[in-house]
mmCIF file of N, CA and C in Angstrom:
data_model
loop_
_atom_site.group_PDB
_atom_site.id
_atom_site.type_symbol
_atom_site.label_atom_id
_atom_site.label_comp_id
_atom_site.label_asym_id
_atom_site.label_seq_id
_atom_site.Cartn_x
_atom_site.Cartn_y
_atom_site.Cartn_z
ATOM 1 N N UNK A 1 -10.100 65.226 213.874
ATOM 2 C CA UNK A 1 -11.507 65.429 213.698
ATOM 3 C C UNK A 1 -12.259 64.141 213.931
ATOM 4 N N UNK A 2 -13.410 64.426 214.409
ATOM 5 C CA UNK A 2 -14.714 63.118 214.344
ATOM 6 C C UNK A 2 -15.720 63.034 213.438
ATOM 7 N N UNK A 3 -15.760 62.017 212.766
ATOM 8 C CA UNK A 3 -17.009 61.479 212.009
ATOM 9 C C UNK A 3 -17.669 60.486 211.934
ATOM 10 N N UNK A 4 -18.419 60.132 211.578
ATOM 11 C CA UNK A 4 -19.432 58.684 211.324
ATOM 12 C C UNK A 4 -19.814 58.521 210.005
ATOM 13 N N UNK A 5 -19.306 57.423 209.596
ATOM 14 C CA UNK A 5 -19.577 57.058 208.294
ATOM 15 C C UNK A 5 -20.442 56.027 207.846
ATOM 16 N N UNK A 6 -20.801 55.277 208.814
ATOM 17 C CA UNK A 6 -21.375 54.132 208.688
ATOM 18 C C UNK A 6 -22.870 53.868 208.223
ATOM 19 N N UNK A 7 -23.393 55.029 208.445
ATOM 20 C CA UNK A 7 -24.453 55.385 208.017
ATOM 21 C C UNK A 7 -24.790 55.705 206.828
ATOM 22 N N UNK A 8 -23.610 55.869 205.616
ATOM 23 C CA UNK A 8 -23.794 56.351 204.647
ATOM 24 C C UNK A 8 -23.547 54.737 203.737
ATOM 25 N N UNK A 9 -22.577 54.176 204.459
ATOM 26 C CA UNK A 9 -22.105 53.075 203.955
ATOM 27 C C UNK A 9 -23.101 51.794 204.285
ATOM 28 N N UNK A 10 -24.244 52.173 205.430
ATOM 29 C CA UNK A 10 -24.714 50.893 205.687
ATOM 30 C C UNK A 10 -23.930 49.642 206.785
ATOM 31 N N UNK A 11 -24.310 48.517 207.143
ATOM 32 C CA UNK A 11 -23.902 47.319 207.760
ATOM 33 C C UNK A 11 -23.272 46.748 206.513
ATOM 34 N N UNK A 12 -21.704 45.837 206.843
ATOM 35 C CA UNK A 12 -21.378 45.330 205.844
ATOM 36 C C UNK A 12 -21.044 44.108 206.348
ATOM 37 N N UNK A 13 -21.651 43.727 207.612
ATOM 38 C CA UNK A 13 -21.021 42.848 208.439
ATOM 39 C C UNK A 13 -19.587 43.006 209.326
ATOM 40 N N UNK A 14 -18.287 41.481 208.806
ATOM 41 C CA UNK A 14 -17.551 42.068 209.789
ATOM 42 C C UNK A 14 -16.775 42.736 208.595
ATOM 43 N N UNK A 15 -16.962 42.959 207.410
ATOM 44 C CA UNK A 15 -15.841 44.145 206.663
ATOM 45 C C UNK A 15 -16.499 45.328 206.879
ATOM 46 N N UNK A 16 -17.114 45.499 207.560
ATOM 47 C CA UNK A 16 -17.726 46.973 207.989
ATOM 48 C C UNK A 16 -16.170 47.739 208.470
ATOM 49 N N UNK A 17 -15.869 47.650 208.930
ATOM 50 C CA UNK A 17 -14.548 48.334 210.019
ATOM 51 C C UNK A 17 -13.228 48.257 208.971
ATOM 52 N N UNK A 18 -13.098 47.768 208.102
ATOM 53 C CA UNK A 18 -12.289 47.485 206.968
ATOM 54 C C UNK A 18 -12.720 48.656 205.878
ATOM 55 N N UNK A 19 -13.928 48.314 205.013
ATOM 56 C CA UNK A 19 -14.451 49.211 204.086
ATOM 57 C C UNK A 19 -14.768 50.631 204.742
ATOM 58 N N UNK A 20 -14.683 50.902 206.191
ATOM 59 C CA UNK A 20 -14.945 52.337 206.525
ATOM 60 C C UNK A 20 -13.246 52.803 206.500
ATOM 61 N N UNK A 21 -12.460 52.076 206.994
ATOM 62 C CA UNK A 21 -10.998 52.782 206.713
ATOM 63 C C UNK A 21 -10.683 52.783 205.489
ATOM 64 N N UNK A 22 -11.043 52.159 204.391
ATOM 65 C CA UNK A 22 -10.449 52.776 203.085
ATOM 66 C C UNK A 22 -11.335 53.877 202.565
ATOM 67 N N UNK A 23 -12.688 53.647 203.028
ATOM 68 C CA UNK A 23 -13.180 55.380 202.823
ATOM 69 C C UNK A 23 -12.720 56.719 203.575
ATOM 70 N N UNK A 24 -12.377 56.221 204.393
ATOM 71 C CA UNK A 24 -12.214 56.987 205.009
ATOM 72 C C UNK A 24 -10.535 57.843 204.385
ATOM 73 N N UNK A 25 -9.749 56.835 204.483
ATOM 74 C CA UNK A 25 -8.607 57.056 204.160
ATOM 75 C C UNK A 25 -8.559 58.037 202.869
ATOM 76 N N UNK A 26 -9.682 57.334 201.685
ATOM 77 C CA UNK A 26 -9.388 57.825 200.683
ATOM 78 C C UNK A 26 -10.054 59.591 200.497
ATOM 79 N N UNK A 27 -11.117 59.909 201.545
ATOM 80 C CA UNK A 27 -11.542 61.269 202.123
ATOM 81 C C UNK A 27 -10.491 61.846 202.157
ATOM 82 N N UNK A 28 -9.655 61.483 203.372
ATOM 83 C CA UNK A 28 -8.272 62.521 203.844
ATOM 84 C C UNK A 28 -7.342 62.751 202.312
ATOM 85 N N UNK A 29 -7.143 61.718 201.873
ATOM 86 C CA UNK A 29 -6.528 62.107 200.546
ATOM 87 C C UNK A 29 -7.191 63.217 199.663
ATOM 88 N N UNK A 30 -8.430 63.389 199.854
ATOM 89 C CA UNK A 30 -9.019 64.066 198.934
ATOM 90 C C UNK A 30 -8.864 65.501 199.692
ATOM 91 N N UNK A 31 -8.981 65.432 201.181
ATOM 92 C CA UNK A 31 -9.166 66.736 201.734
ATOM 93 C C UNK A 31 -10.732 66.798 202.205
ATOM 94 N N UNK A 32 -11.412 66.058 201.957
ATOM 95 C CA UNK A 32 -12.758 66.250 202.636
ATOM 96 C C UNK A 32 -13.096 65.031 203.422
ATOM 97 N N UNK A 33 -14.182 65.209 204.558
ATOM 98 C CA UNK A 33 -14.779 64.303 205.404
ATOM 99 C C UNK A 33 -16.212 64.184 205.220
ATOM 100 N N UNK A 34 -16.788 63.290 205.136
ATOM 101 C CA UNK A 34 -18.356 62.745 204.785
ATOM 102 C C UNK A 34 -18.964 63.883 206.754
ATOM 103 N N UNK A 35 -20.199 64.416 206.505
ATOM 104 C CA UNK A 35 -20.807 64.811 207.727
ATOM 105 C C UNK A 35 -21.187 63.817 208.342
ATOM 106 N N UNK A 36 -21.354 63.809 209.544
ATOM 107 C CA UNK A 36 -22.333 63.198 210.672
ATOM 108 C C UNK A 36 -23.437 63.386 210.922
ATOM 109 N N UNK A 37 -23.990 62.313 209.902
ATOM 110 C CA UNK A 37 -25.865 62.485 209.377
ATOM 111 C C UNK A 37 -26.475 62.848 211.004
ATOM 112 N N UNK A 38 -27.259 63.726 210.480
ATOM 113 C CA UNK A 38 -28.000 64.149 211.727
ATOM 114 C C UNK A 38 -27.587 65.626 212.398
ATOM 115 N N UNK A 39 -26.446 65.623 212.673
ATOM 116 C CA UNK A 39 -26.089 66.336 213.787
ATOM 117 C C UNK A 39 -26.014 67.980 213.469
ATOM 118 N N UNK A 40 -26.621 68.303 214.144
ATOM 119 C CA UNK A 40 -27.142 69.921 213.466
ATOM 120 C C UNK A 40 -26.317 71.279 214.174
ATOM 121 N N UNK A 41 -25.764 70.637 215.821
ATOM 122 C CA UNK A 41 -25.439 71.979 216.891
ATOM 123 C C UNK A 41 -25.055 70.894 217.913
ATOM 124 N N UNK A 42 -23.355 70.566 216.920
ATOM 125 C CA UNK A 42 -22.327 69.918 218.323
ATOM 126 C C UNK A 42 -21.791 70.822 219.042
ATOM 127 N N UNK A 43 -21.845 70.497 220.506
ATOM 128 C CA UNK A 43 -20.695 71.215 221.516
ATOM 129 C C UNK A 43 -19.107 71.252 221.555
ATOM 130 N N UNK A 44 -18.895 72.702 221.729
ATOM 131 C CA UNK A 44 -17.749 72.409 221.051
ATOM 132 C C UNK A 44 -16.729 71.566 222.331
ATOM 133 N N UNK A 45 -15.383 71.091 221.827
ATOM 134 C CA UNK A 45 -14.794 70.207 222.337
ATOM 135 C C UNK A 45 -13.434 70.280 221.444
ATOM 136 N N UNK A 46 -12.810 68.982 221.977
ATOM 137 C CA UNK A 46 -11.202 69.207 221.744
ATOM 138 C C UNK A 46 -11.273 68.645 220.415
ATOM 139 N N UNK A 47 -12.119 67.829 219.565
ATOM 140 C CA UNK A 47 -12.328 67.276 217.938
ATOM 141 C C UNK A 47 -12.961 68.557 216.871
ATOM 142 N N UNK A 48 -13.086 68.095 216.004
ATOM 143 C CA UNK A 48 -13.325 69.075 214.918
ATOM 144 C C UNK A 48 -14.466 68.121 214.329
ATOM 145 N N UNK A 49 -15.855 68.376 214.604
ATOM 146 C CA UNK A 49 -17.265 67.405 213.973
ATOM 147 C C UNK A 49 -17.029 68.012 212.557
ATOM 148 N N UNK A 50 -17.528 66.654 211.976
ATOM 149 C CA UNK A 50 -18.010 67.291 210.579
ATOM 150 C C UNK A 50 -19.523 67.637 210.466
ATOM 151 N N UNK A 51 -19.905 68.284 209.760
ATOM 152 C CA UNK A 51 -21.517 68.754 210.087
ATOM 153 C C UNK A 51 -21.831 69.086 208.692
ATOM 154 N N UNK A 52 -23.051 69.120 208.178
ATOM 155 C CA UNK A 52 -23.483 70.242 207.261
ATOM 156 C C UNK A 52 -23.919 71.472 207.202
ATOM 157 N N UNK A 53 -24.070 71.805 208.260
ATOM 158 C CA UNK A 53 -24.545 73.175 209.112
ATOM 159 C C UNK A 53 -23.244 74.253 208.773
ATOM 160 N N UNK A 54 -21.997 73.370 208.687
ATOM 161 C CA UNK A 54 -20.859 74.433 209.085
ATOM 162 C C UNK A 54 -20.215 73.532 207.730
ATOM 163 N N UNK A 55 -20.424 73.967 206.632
ATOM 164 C CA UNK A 55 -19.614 73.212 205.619
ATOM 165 C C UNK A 55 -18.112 73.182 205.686
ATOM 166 N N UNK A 56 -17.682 74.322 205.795
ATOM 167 C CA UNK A 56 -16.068 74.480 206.206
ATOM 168 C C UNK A 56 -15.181 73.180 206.577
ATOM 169 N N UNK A 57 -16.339 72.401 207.754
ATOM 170 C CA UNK A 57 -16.072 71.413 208.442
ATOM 171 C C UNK A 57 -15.475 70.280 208.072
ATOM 172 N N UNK A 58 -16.136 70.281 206.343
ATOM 173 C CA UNK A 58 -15.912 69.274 205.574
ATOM 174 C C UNK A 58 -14.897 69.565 204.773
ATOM 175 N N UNK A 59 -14.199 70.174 204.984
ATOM 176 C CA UNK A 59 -12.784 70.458 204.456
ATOM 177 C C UNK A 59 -11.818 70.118 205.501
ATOM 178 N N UNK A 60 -10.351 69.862 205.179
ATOM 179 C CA UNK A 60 -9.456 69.173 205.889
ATOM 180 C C UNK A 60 -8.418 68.982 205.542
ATOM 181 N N UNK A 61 -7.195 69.478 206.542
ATOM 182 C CA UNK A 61 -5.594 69.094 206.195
ATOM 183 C C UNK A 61 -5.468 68.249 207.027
ATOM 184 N N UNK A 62 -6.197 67.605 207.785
ATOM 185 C CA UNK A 62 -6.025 66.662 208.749
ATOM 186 C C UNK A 62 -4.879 65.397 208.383
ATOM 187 N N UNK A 63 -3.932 64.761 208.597
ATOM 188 C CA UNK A 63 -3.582 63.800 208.324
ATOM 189 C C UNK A 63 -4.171 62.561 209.264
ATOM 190 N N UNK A 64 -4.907 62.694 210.010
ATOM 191 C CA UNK A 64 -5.450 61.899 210.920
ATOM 192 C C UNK A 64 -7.079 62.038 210.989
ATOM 193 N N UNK A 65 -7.851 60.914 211.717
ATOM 194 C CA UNK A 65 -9.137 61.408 211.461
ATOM 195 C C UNK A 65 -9.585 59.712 212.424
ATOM 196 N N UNK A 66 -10.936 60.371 213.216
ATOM 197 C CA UNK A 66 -11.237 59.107 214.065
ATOM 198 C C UNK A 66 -12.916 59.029 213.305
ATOM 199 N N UNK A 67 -13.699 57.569 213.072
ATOM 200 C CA UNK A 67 -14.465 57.947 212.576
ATOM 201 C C UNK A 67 -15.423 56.544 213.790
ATOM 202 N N UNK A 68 -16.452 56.756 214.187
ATOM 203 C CA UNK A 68 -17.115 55.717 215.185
ATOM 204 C C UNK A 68 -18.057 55.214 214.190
ATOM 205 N N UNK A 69 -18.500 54.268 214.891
ATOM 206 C CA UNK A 69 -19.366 53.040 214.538
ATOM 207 C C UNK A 69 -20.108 51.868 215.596
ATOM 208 N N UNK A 70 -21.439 51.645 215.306
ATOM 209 C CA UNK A 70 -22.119 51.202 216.030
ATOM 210 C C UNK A 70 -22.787 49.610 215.689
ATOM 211 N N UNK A 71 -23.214 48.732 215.944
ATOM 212 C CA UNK A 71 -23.369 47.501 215.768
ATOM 213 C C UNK A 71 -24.362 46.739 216.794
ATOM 214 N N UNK A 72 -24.881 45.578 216.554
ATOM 215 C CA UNK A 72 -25.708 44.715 216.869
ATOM 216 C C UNK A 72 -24.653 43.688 217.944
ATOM 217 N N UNK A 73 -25.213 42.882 218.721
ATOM 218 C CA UNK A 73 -26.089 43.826 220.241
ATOM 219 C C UNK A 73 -25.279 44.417 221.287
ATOM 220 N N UNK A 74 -25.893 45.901 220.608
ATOM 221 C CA UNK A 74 -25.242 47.117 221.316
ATOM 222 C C UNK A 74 -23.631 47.371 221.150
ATOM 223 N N UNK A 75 -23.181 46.986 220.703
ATOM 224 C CA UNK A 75 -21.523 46.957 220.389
ATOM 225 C C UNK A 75 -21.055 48.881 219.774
ATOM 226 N N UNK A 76 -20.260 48.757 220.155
ATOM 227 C CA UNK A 76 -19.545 50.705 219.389
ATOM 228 C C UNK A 76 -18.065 49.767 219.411
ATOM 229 N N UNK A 77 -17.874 50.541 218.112
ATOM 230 C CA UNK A 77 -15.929 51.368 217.763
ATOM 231 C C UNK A 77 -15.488 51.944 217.340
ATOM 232 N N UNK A 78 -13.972 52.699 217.279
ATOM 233 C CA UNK A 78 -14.174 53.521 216.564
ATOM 234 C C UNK A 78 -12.835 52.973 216.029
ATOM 235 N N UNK A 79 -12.747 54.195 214.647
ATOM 236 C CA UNK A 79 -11.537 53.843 213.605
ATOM 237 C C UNK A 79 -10.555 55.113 213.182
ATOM 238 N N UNK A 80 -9.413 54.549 213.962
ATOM 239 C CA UNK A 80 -8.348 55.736 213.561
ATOM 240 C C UNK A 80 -7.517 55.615 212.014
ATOM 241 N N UNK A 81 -7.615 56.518 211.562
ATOM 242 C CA UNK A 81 -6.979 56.568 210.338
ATOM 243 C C UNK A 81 -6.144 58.026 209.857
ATOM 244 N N UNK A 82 -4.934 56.867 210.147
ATOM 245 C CA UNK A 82 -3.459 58.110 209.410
ATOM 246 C C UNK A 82 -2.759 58.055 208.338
ATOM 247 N N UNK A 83 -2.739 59.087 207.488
ATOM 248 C CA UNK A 83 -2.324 59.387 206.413
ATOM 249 C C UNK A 83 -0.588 59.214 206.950
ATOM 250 N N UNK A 84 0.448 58.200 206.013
ATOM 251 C CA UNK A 84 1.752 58.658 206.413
ATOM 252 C C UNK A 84 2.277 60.079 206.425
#
């Protein structure tokens, strides 16, 4: 699945990319994924968006999970995170 978290979490500088994988991580443990503020009517595709539109979404056996992130000037990445 795809998400964006960064938005919820804010700029943290460079532990930005650090503090989003232990949230992230600690989501999959729980079984849920934070939505992707904004996004109302994704196309579908080979990922699984999280949304609020489609709550379901935010549920998850995923052991894996990619979550992107954006930065100053102009920079993107994204962050894979697997549950053993």
């Amino acid at each position: 699945g795809l998400t964006a978290i960064q938005g919820s979490l804010g700029n943290m500088g460079a532990a930005t990319s650090l503090v989003q994988a232990i949230a992230l991580t600690s989501c999959l443990h729980r079984g849920l994924v934070p939505p992707i503020a904004g996004l109302k009517f994704p196309s579908p595709g080979a990922l699984d968006l999280a949304t609020l539109d489609h709550p379901a979404s935010l549920e998850t056996r995923a052991t894996s999970y990619l979550a992107l992130q954006t930065g100053a000037p102009g920079l993107a990445g994204a962050i894979r995170v697997e549950l053993p």
